[in-house]
C-alpha cells in the first residue's frame, strides 16, 4: 500500500496551524528572544540548540563554525530548499508541508525544508539528509528523478537584491518539490510541521508567517506544480 | 518500507531481453505479417487484436474508428509518452522499462508506454490509464507533481519532418518520466516488459529494436534525469 | 544593436491600458453583442470578423469550419499559448504583453497570444505564425531553444474541470514565454496590445480583465521566470 | 534585422575545428607542459596567464587566491556553465560554440563557457560576465528569462563520484543554453572558439577533445533543446 496515504486531519503532522504558531510564539517569547543582543548574526539560532539546521552541519565536522563564518562573508553557499508535498494517486499536489522553526533572522517562522550542501556531498544526498532531519526517518520522501530544480533561489544579506533574504550569507539554493508518502515527525530541527492546502499556502495570512521571501518561494512551487490559485 | 524495491533480476517484469525479443519475432514472423497487404495504414495492429493500444481507446466509445481515421488525416492528435523507471532510495534512475509491442508501422518493437488523450480527459488521467493498461494495476506509478513534460515529441507520417515517425497520424506527445514502485505485469496491450540500465537503453543494439524515433526519445529521457552515458 | 530595446512608454504597443480597454468595451457594446442569440457556441467570434484567430486558421484550409466543429466535440485540440515579454540586457523579464481581443466566451478581454496547431505543422512554426499574426511581422519573437513548455494548460468546456475554460472545445495548450525584441503592431486578430509590469499583471484589477483562467496562466508564467510578486 | 544571423562558415568564430585544435596542441606541447611538476593542482592554468578564467575572478578581489584555495578544500563552489548556441529564426539550435582553453586538469580542451559565481553576484550577472569574457563584448548573449537551469552539474575532485571531474574543487554548476546573436571574438580566457553542428558535438571525435565530463554536459544540452542525434 505505498500510494500516498493522505495524512489524517488530526494526525501527528497536523493541527490548527495558527493556534500552533501562536502557542510556539508564546513559548519562546519574551525571555529567550530577549537574550540575543550580543549575537548580531544569528542569535536566535544560538539560543535554540535543538531546532537549528546548522547544528547538524557543524557536527559533521566539514568546517568549524569559525571557518564557516569566515567563508560566509566571502563565498556564496550552496543550499537546497525542499517543499514537502502530499499528492493524490494521480500525482497532483493536495497539500504542502511547512515547518515551524527558528530562522536566521531570529524569528520563529513557517518554512520549507532547507539546508546547506556539504563539501563532497551529492545534491540528492543533501536533500535526503535535510528531509530526514526535519521530517523524521519514516517520511519516505521521493526526491525527483531529474536533477533540474524547479527554480534557483538567490538569498542575500541585503533584502533588496533579489527579494530573498538571509542575514547570515549569500546562498544559492536549488529548490525541489518532494512528494512525501510516509509518516512525518518533525525531529531535531523543527518545532512543528503542518500540512496546508494550496489555497492556504497562497493566502496572505500564511505569507505573513514566513520570512526571507519564502512565501514567494512557495508560490513559485505552487505554480510549478500547476496549483497556484 | 514502501521505498522502490528494485525488481529482482528474474522477476515477472524481467528476462533476457534479446532472447525474449527474438522469441516474439519468431512468433509473429513470417506468416502473420504476410497477411497484411490490404491494410496499408496499420495492418499489424489489426492482425494482433490484443497488444494494440487503439483497441482500448475504441472501446471507450469517444470516437468510432472511422471518425478517428478521418480526424487523423486532418488534425494533430494529443498523446502522452511515459517512460517507466525504477529509482533508488535517493530518487536516481537505475533502470528503465521498455514494452515489447506491435507498433503502428507493423513491426514488433521495444517502446515506452504511449497513448492517446481522450476528449474530456485530463493529462494525468490519460497517463494513469495508459500506465495501468500496459504495466498492470499493481505498478503504482508516481506521475510527476508538475504538469510540465520533460519534452514534447512531434510524430509525423513523414519521417523527415522531425525524426519522430508515426505512419497513422500527426501526434503531439507530452513525454514524462514516471517512477514505478509496485509490481509490473504487462497486460492487454504489450507482449512483454523488460527493465534495462541506462547504459543498455543508450546502446546501439537496443536502439535498433525501437522504431519511430523512440530510441531518441529514450536518450532525451536519460538526459533529463542526468544518466545519459 | 539587437539587444532588447524596451518599448518607449508612449509607443505604438502601449497606452493607458484601462482607458484602452474601456474604449473598446464601449465600441462593441451593447449592439453588437446583442446579436448573438442563435450562435450559442462562439457567437461573439462570428460577430467580429477581424479579431478572431480561428479566421486565419480557416483560411489555410486544413479543415472546414463544419468539420472543425465536429472534431471539437470529439477530440482534444492542440494549442500553443505564448506570453510575449520584454527582457533587459541580462534576460530578466521587465514587462509582459497582453492583447485585447474578442474571446470565445463572447467577451472582450486581455489575453496572451494563443492559437491552434495545424495538421502537419511544427510547434515552433505554430508559435511563429500566431506571434506574427498578433504582434505583426516586425516583432522578432525569440521562441525558446527548448521544446519544453513551461506548463501545459488544459482548457475544457466545463470550467470546473481544471479551472481553464474554453466554451468551444477541450484544448491542450503548450505554454511558452517568448522574448520579443522588435516593434509590435497588433495586426489582424487583436484590437490592442499593452505592456505591463509583473506587478500589474499579477494585480487583481488586471486579473478581472482576463477570462478562461488566463490570469492564472500569466501568474504561472511570472513564477516560471522568477518575477511573481 | 536582429534575428540570429547564422555565422558565415568562414567567419571569425569558425574554422576547421580539428585543424585548429591540432595547431594549438602543437603550440603548447611539449615544452610548456613540461614545466609544471611543482604545481600539482592547476599547473597548466598557471602556465597560460591569458586563458584562465580564475585570473579574472582573482582580479575582482573578492577572495585572495590562497583563501580561495583553502575554501575549495572545504566548501562546494557555485559555478555556471553556459552553452553558447546559434539558433535559426524559429529558435531551433543549429550550432553550438565550444571554446578551446587550458583546463584545470592541465589539458588544452574544448569546453563551454564556465566560471565561478562571486560573493554578492546574481546568477544572471555571473553568466553575462563569463560570456562576455569568453566571447567578447559584441556577442549579445540572450540569457534565458527563466532562472531554472536545464541541469545541475556536480563536479568533484574524484572522477568516480558523478562522472563530472574538476581536480581543484567540488563545484555545483547551474547549466544554461544561451543563444548568441552577435559577433564572437574569443577574448582573454580562450585560445579559440568554433561552432559545430549538433551531430559534430555528439560525435566520438569531439567528445575525445573534452575533459571533466563536459562532453556529457553537451549531450545533455543537445537533449534539452531536442536536437540530440
Coordinates of N, CA and C in Angstrom, one line a residue, chain D residues 44-207:
Chain D
X44 N 48.9 23.9 -15.4 CA 48.7 24.4 -16.8 C 48.0 25.7 -16.7
X45 N 47.1 25.9 -15.8 CA 46.4 27.1 -15.6 C 47.4 28.3 -15.3
X46 N 48.4 28.0 -14.5 CA 49.4 29.0 -14.1 C 50.3 29.3 -15.3
X47 N 50.6 28.3 -16.1 CA 51.5 28.4 -17.2 C 50.9 29.4 -18.3
X48 N 49.6 29.3 -18.5 CA 49.0 30.2 -19.5 C 48.3 31.3 -18.8
X49 N 48.9 32.4 -18.7 CA 48.3 33.5 -18.0 C 47.0 34.0 -18.6
X50 N 47.0 34.0 -19.9 CA 45.8 34.6 -20.6 C 44.5 33.8 -20.3
X51 N 44.4 32.6 -20.8 CA 43.1 31.9 -21.0 C 42.4 31.4 -19.8
X52 N 42.9 31.7 -18.6 CA 42.3 31.0 -17.4 C 41.3 31.9 -16.7
X53 N 40.2 31.4 -16.5 CA 39.1 32.2 -16.0 C 39.3 32.7 -14.6
X54 N 40.1 31.9 -13.8 CA 40.3 32.3 -12.4 C 41.0 33.6 -12.3
X55 N 41.8 33.9 -13.3 CA 42.6 35.2 -13.3 C 41.6 36.3 -13.1
X56 N 40.6 36.4 -13.9 CA 39.6 37.5 -13.8 C 39.0 37.5 -12.4
X57 N 38.6 36.4 -12.0 CA 37.9 36.4 -10.7 C 38.8 37.0 -9.6
X58 N 40.1 36.6 -9.7 CA 41.1 37.0 -8.7 C 41.2 38.5 -8.7
X59 N 41.3 39.0 -9.9 CA 41.4 40.5 -10.0 C 40.3 41.3 -9.4
X60 N 39.1 40.7 -9.4 CA 38.0 41.4 -8.8 C 38.1 41.5 -7.3
X61 N 39.0 40.7 -6.7 CA 39.4 40.9 -5.3 C 38.4 40.4 -4.3
X62 N 37.5 39.5 -4.6 CA 36.6 39.1 -3.6 C 37.3 38.1 -2.6
X63 N 38.3 37.4 -3.1 CA 38.9 36.4 -2.3 C 40.4 36.3 -2.8
X64 N 41.3 36.3 -1.9 CA 42.7 36.1 -2.4 C 42.8 34.6 -2.9
X65 N 43.8 34.4 -3.7 CA 44.0 33.1 -4.3 C 44.2 32.1 -3.1
X66 N 45.0 32.4 -2.1 CA 45.2 31.5 -1.0 C 43.9 31.1 -0.3
X67 N 43.1 32.2 0.0 CA 41.9 31.9 0.7 C 41.0 31.1 -0.2
X68 N 41.0 31.3 -1.5 CA 40.2 30.5 -2.4 C 40.6 29.1 -2.4
X69 N 41.9 28.9 -2.4 CA 42.4 27.5 -2.3 C 41.9 26.8 -1.0
X70 N 42.0 27.5 0.1 CA 41.5 26.9 1.3 C 40.1 26.6 1.3
X71 N 39.3 27.6 0.8 CA 37.8 27.3 0.8 C 37.5 26.2 -0.1
X72 N 38.2 26.1 -1.2 CA 38.0 25.0 -2.2 C 38.1 23.6 -1.6
X73 N 38.9 23.5 -0.5 CA 39.0 22.2 0.1 C 38.0 21.9 1.1
X74 N 37.1 22.9 1.4 CA 36.1 22.8 2.5 C 34.7 23.0 2.1
X75 N 34.4 23.7 1.0 CA 33.1 24.1 0.6 C 32.8 23.8 -0.9
X76 N 31.6 23.4 -1.2 CA 31.3 23.4 -2.7 C 31.3 24.8 -3.2
X77 N 31.8 25.0 -4.4 CA 31.8 26.3 -5.1 C 30.6 26.4 -6.0
X78 N 30.0 27.6 -6.1 CA 28.9 27.8 -7.0 C 29.4 28.3 -8.4
X79 N 29.1 27.5 -9.4 CA 29.5 27.8 -10.8 C 28.3 28.0 -11.7
X80 N 28.6 28.5 -12.9 CA 27.7 28.5 -14.0 C 28.4 27.9 -15.2
X81 N 27.6 27.1 -16.0 CA 28.1 26.6 -17.3 C 27.1 27.2 -18.3
X82 N 27.7 27.8 -19.4 CA 26.8 28.3 -20.4 C 27.2 27.7 -21.8
X83 N 26.2 27.1 -22.4 CA 26.5 26.6 -23.8 C 26.0 27.6 -24.8
X84 N 26.9 28.3 -25.5 CA 26.5 29.3 -26.5 C 26.0 28.5 -27.7
X85 N 24.9 29.0 -28.2 CA 24.3 28.4 -29.4 C 23.9 29.4 -30.4
X86 N 23.9 29.0 -31.7 CA 23.3 29.8 -32.8 C 21.9 29.2 -33.0
X87 N 20.9 30.0 -33.1 CA 19.5 29.4 -33.4 C 19.0 30.0 -34.7
X88 N 18.1 29.3 -35.4 CA 17.5 29.9 -36.6 C 16.4 30.8 -36.2
X89 N 15.6 31.3 -37.2 CA 14.6 32.3 -36.9 C 13.5 31.7 -36.1
X90 N 13.3 30.4 -36.0 CA 12.3 29.8 -35.2 C 12.8 29.4 -33.9
X91 N 14.1 29.7 -33.5 CA 14.6 29.4 -32.2 C 15.3 28.0 -32.1
X92 N 15.3 27.2 -33.2 CA 15.9 25.9 -33.2 C 17.4 26.0 -33.2
X93 N 18.1 25.2 -32.4 CA 19.6 25.3 -32.3 C 20.2 24.7 -33.6
X94 N 21.0 25.4 -34.2 CA 21.7 24.9 -35.4 C 23.2 24.7 -35.2
X95 N 23.8 25.4 -34.2 CA 25.2 25.1 -33.9 C 25.5 25.5 -32.5
X96 N 26.6 24.9 -32.0 CA 27.0 25.1 -30.6 C 28.4 25.6 -30.6
X97 N 28.7 26.6 -29.7 CA 30.0 27.1 -29.6 C 30.9 26.4 -28.6
X98 N 32.1 26.0 -29.0 CA 33.0 25.4 -28.0 C 34.3 26.2 -28.0
X99 N 34.7 26.6 -26.8 CA 36.0 27.3 -26.6 C 37.1 26.2 -26.6
X100 N 38.3 26.7 -26.9 CA 39.5 25.9 -26.8 C 40.3 26.6 -25.6
X101 N 40.5 25.8 -24.6 CA 41.1 26.5 -23.4 C 42.0 25.6 -22.5
X102 N 42.8 26.2 -21.8 CA 43.6 25.5 -20.8 C 42.6 25.1 -19.6
X103 N 42.6 23.8 -19.3 CA 41.7 23.3 -18.3 C 42.3 23.0 -17.0
X104 N 41.5 22.9 -15.9 CA 42.1 22.7 -14.6 C 43.0 21.4 -14.6
X105 N 42.7 20.5 -15.4 CA 43.5 19.2 -15.3 C 44.8 19.3 -16.1
X106 N 45.1 20.5 -16.7 CA 46.3 20.7 -17.4 C 46.2 20.5 -18.9
X107 N 45.1 20.0 -19.3 CA 45.0 19.8 -20.8 C 44.5 21.1 -21.5
X108 N 44.7 21.0 -22.8 CA 44.1 22.0 -23.7 C 42.9 21.3 -24.3
X109 N 41.7 21.8 -24.0 CA 40.5 21.0 -24.4 C 39.4 22.0 -24.9
X110 N 38.4 21.4 -25.6 CA 37.2 22.1 -25.9 C 36.3 22.2 -24.7
X111 N 35.6 23.3 -24.5 CA 34.8 23.4 -23.3 C 33.8 24.5 -23.6
X112 N 32.7 24.4 -22.8 CA 31.7 25.5 -22.9 C 32.2 26.7 -22.0
X113 N 31.5 27.8 -22.0 CA 31.8 28.9 -21.1 C 31.4 28.4 -19.7
X114 N 32.3 28.7 -18.8 CA 32.2 28.2 -17.4 C 32.9 29.1 -16.4
X115 N 32.4 29.3 -15.3 CA 33.1 30.1 -14.3 C 32.3 30.2 -13.0
X116 N 33.0 30.8 -12.0 CA 32.6 30.9 -10.7 C 31.6 32.0 -10.5
X117 N 30.6 31.8 -9.6 CA 29.7 32.9 -9.2 C 30.4 33.6 -7.9
X118 N 30.5 34.9 -8.0 CA 31.2 35.6 -6.9 C 30.2 35.9 -5.7
X119 N 30.8 36.2 -4.6 CA 30.0 36.6 -3.5 C 29.2 37.9 -3.8
X120 N 27.9 37.9 -3.6 CA 27.1 39.0 -3.9 C 26.6 39.2 -5.3
X121 N 27.1 38.2 -6.1 CA 26.7 38.3 -7.6 C 25.5 37.5 -7.9
X122 N 24.6 38.1 -8.7 CA 23.4 37.4 -9.2 C 23.9 36.4 -10.3
X123 N 23.1 35.3 -10.4 CA 23.4 34.2 -11.4 C 23.5 34.9 -12.8
X124 N 22.5 35.7 -13.1 CA 22.4 36.3 -14.4 C 23.7 37.1 -14.7
X125 N 24.2 37.9 -13.7 CA 25.3 38.7 -13.9 C 26.6 37.8 -14.0
X126 N 26.7 36.7 -13.3 CA 27.8 35.8 -13.5 C 27.8 35.3 -14.9
X127 N 26.6 34.9 -15.4 CA 26.5 34.4 -16.8 C 27.0 35.4 -17.8
X128 N 26.5 36.7 -17.6 CA 26.9 37.7 -18.6 C 28.4 38.0 -18.5
X129 N 28.9 38.0 -17.3 CA 30.3 38.3 -17.1 C 31.2 37.2 -17.8
X130 N 30.9 35.9 -17.6 CA 31.7 34.9 -18.2 C 31.5 34.8 -19.7
X131 N 30.3 35.1 -20.1 CA 30.0 35.0 -21.6 C 30.8 36.2 -22.3
X132 N 30.8 37.3 -21.7 CA 31.5 38.5 -22.3 C 33.0 38.2 -22.2
X133 N 33.4 37.7 -21.1 CA 34.9 37.4 -21.0 C 35.3 36.4 -22.1
X134 N 34.5 35.4 -22.3 CA 35.0 34.4 -23.3 C 34.6 34.6 -24.7
X135 N 33.5 35.3 -25.0 CA 33.0 35.5 -26.3 C 33.2 36.9 -26.8
X136 N 33.6 37.8 -26.0 CA 33.8 39.2 -26.4 C 32.6 40.0 -26.1
X137 N 32.7 41.3 -26.2 CA 31.6 42.2 -25.8 C 30.6 42.4 -26.8
X138 N 30.8 41.9 -28.0 CA 29.8 42.0 -29.1 C 29.0 40.8 -29.4
X139 N 29.0 39.8 -28.4 CA 28.4 38.5 -28.7 C 26.9 38.6 -28.5
X140 N 26.4 39.6 -27.7 CA 24.9 39.8 -27.5 C 24.2 38.5 -27.0
X141 N 24.7 37.9 -26.0 CA 24.1 36.6 -25.5 C 22.7 36.9 -24.9
X142 N 21.8 36.0 -25.2 CA 20.4 36.1 -24.7 C 20.2 35.1 -23.5
X143 N 20.6 35.5 -22.3 CA 20.4 34.6 -21.2 C 18.9 34.4 -21.0
X144 N 18.5 33.1 -20.8 CA 17.1 32.7 -20.7 C 16.3 33.5 -19.7
X145 N 15.1 33.8 -19.9 CA 14.2 34.5 -19.0 C 14.0 33.8 -17.7
X146 N 14.0 32.4 -17.7 CA 13.8 31.7 -16.5 C 15.1 31.4 -15.8
X147 N 15.1 31.5 -14.4 CA 16.3 31.2 -13.7 C 16.5 29.7 -13.5
X148 N 15.6 28.8 -14.1 CA 15.8 27.4 -14.0 C 16.8 26.9 -14.9
X149 N 17.9 26.3 -14.4 CA 18.9 25.7 -15.3 C 18.4 24.5 -15.9
X150 N 18.9 24.1 -17.1 CA 18.4 22.9 -17.7 C 19.0 21.6 -17.0
X151 N 20.1 21.8 -16.4 CA 20.6 20.7 -15.5 C 21.5 21.3 -14.5
X152 N 21.9 20.5 -13.4 CA 22.9 21.0 -12.5 C 24.0 20.0 -12.5
X153 N 25.2 20.5 -12.8 CA 26.4 19.6 -12.9 C 27.2 19.6 -11.6
X154 N 27.4 18.4 -11.1 CA 28.2 18.3 -9.8 C 29.6 17.8 -10.2
X155 N 30.6 18.8 -10.1 CA 32.0 18.4 -10.4 C 32.6 18.0 -9.1
X156 N 33.4 16.9 -9.1 CA 34.1 16.5 -7.9 C 35.6 16.3 -8.2
X157 N 36.5 16.4 -7.2 CA 37.9 16.1 -7.4 C 38.1 14.6 -7.7
X158 N 37.1 13.8 -7.3 CA 37.2 12.3 -7.6 C 36.3 12.0 -8.8
X159 N 36.8 11.6 -9.9 CA 36.0 11.5 -11.1 C 35.0 10.4 -11.0
X160 N 35.1 9.5 -10.0 CA 34.1 8.4 -9.8 C 32.7 8.9 -9.2
X161 N 32.7 10.0 -8.5 CA 31.5 10.3 -7.8 C 30.3 10.6 -8.7
X162 N 30.5 11.4 -9.7 CA 29.3 11.8 -10.5 C 29.7 11.7 -12.0
X163 N 30.9 11.4 -12.3 CA 31.3 11.4 -13.7 C 31.8 12.8 -14.2
X164 N 31.5 13.8 -13.4 CA 32.0 15.2 -13.7 C 33.1 15.5 -12.8
X165 N 34.2 16.0 -13.4 CA 35.5 16.0 -12.7 C 36.1 17.3 -12.7
X166 N 36.6 17.8 -11.6 CA 37.4 19.0 -11.5 C 38.4 18.8 -10.4
X167 N 39.7 18.7 -10.8 CA 40.7 18.3 -9.8 C 40.9 19.4 -8.7
X168 N 40.4 20.6 -9.0 CA 40.6 21.7 -8.0 C 39.6 21.7 -6.9
X169 N 38.4 21.2 -7.1 CA 37.3 21.5 -6.2 C 36.0 20.7 -6.4
X170 N 35.1 20.8 -5.5 CA 33.8 20.4 -5.6 C 33.0 21.6 -6.1
X171 N 32.4 21.6 -7.3 CA 31.7 22.7 -7.8 C 30.3 22.2 -8.2
X172 N 29.3 23.1 -7.8 CA 27.9 22.8 -8.2 C 27.6 23.9 -9.3
X173 N 27.4 23.4 -10.5 CA 27.3 24.3 -11.6 C 25.9 24.3 -12.2
X174 N 25.3 25.5 -12.3 CA 24.0 25.7 -13.0 C 24.2 25.8 -14.5
X175 N 23.6 25.0 -15.3 CA 23.9 24.9 -16.7 C 22.8 25.5 -17.5
X176 N 23.1 26.4 -18.4 CA 22.2 27.1 -19.3 C 22.6 27.0 -20.8
X177 N 21.6 26.9 -21.6 CA 21.8 27.1 -23.1 C 21.6 28.5 -23.4
X178 N 22.5 29.2 -24.0 CA 22.4 30.7 -24.3 C 22.5 31.0 -25.7
X179 N 21.4 31.4 -26.4 CA 21.5 31.8 -27.8 C 22.4 33.1 -27.9
X180 N 23.2 33.1 -28.9 CA 24.1 34.3 -29.1 C 23.9 34.8 -30.5
X181 N 23.6 36.1 -30.6 CA 23.2 36.7 -31.9 C 24.2 37.6 -32.5
X182 N 25.2 38.0 -31.8 CA 26.2 38.9 -32.3 C 27.5 38.3 -32.8
X183 N 28.5 39.1 -32.9 CA 29.8 38.6 -33.3 C 30.6 38.2 -32.1
X184 N 31.2 37.0 -32.3 CA 32.0 36.4 -31.2 C 33.5 36.6 -31.5
X185 N 34.2 36.9 -30.5 CA 35.7 37.0 -30.6 C 36.3 36.5 -29.3
X186 N 36.8 35.3 -29.3 CA 37.3 34.7 -28.0 C 38.3 35.7 -27.5
X187 N 38.1 36.1 -26.2 CA 39.0 37.1 -25.7 C 40.0 36.6 -24.7
X188 N 40.1 37.2 -23.6 CA 41.3 36.9 -22.7 C 41.4 35.4 -22.3
X189 N 40.3 34.7 -22.2 CA 40.5 33.5 -21.5 C 40.4 32.2 -22.4
X190 N 40.3 32.4 -23.7 CA 40.1 31.2 -24.5 C 41.1 31.4 -25.7
X191 N 41.6 30.3 -26.2 CA 42.5 30.3 -27.3 C 41.8 30.4 -28.6
X192 N 40.5 29.9 -28.6 CA 39.8 29.8 -29.9 C 38.3 29.5 -29.6
X193 N 37.5 29.7 -30.6 CA 36.1 29.3 -30.5 C 35.6 28.7 -31.8
X194 N 35.0 27.6 -31.8 CA 34.5 27.0 -33.0 C 33.0 26.7 -32.8
X195 N 32.3 26.8 -33.9 CA 30.8 26.4 -33.9 C 30.7 25.1 -34.6
X196 N 30.0 24.2 -34.0 CA 29.8 22.9 -34.5 C 28.3 22.5 -34.6
X197 N 27.9 21.7 -35.5 CA 26.5 21.2 -35.6 C 26.3 20.3 -34.4
X198 N 25.0 20.0 -34.1 CA 24.7 19.0 -33.1 C 25.3 17.7 -33.3
X199 N 25.3 17.3 -34.6 CA 25.9 16.0 -34.9 C 27.4 15.9 -34.6
X200 N 28.1 17.0 -34.9 CA 29.5 17.1 -34.6 C 29.8 17.0 -33.1
X201 N 29.0 17.8 -32.4 CA 29.2 17.9 -30.9 C 29.0 16.5 -30.3
X202 N 28.0 15.8 -30.8 CA 27.7 14.5 -30.2 C 28.6 13.4 -30.7
X203 N 29.5 13.7 -31.6 CA 30.4 12.7 -32.2 C 31.5 12.2 -31.2
X204 N 32.0 11.0 -31.4 CA 33.0 10.5 -30.5 C 34.3 11.3 -30.6
X205 N 34.6 11.8 -31.8 CA 35.8 12.5 -32.1 C 35.8 13.8 -31.2
X206 N 34.8 14.5 -31.2 CA 34.7 15.8 -30.5 C 34.7 15.5 -29.0
X207 N 34.0 14.4 -28.6 CA 34.0 14.0 -27.2 C 35.4 13.8 -26.6

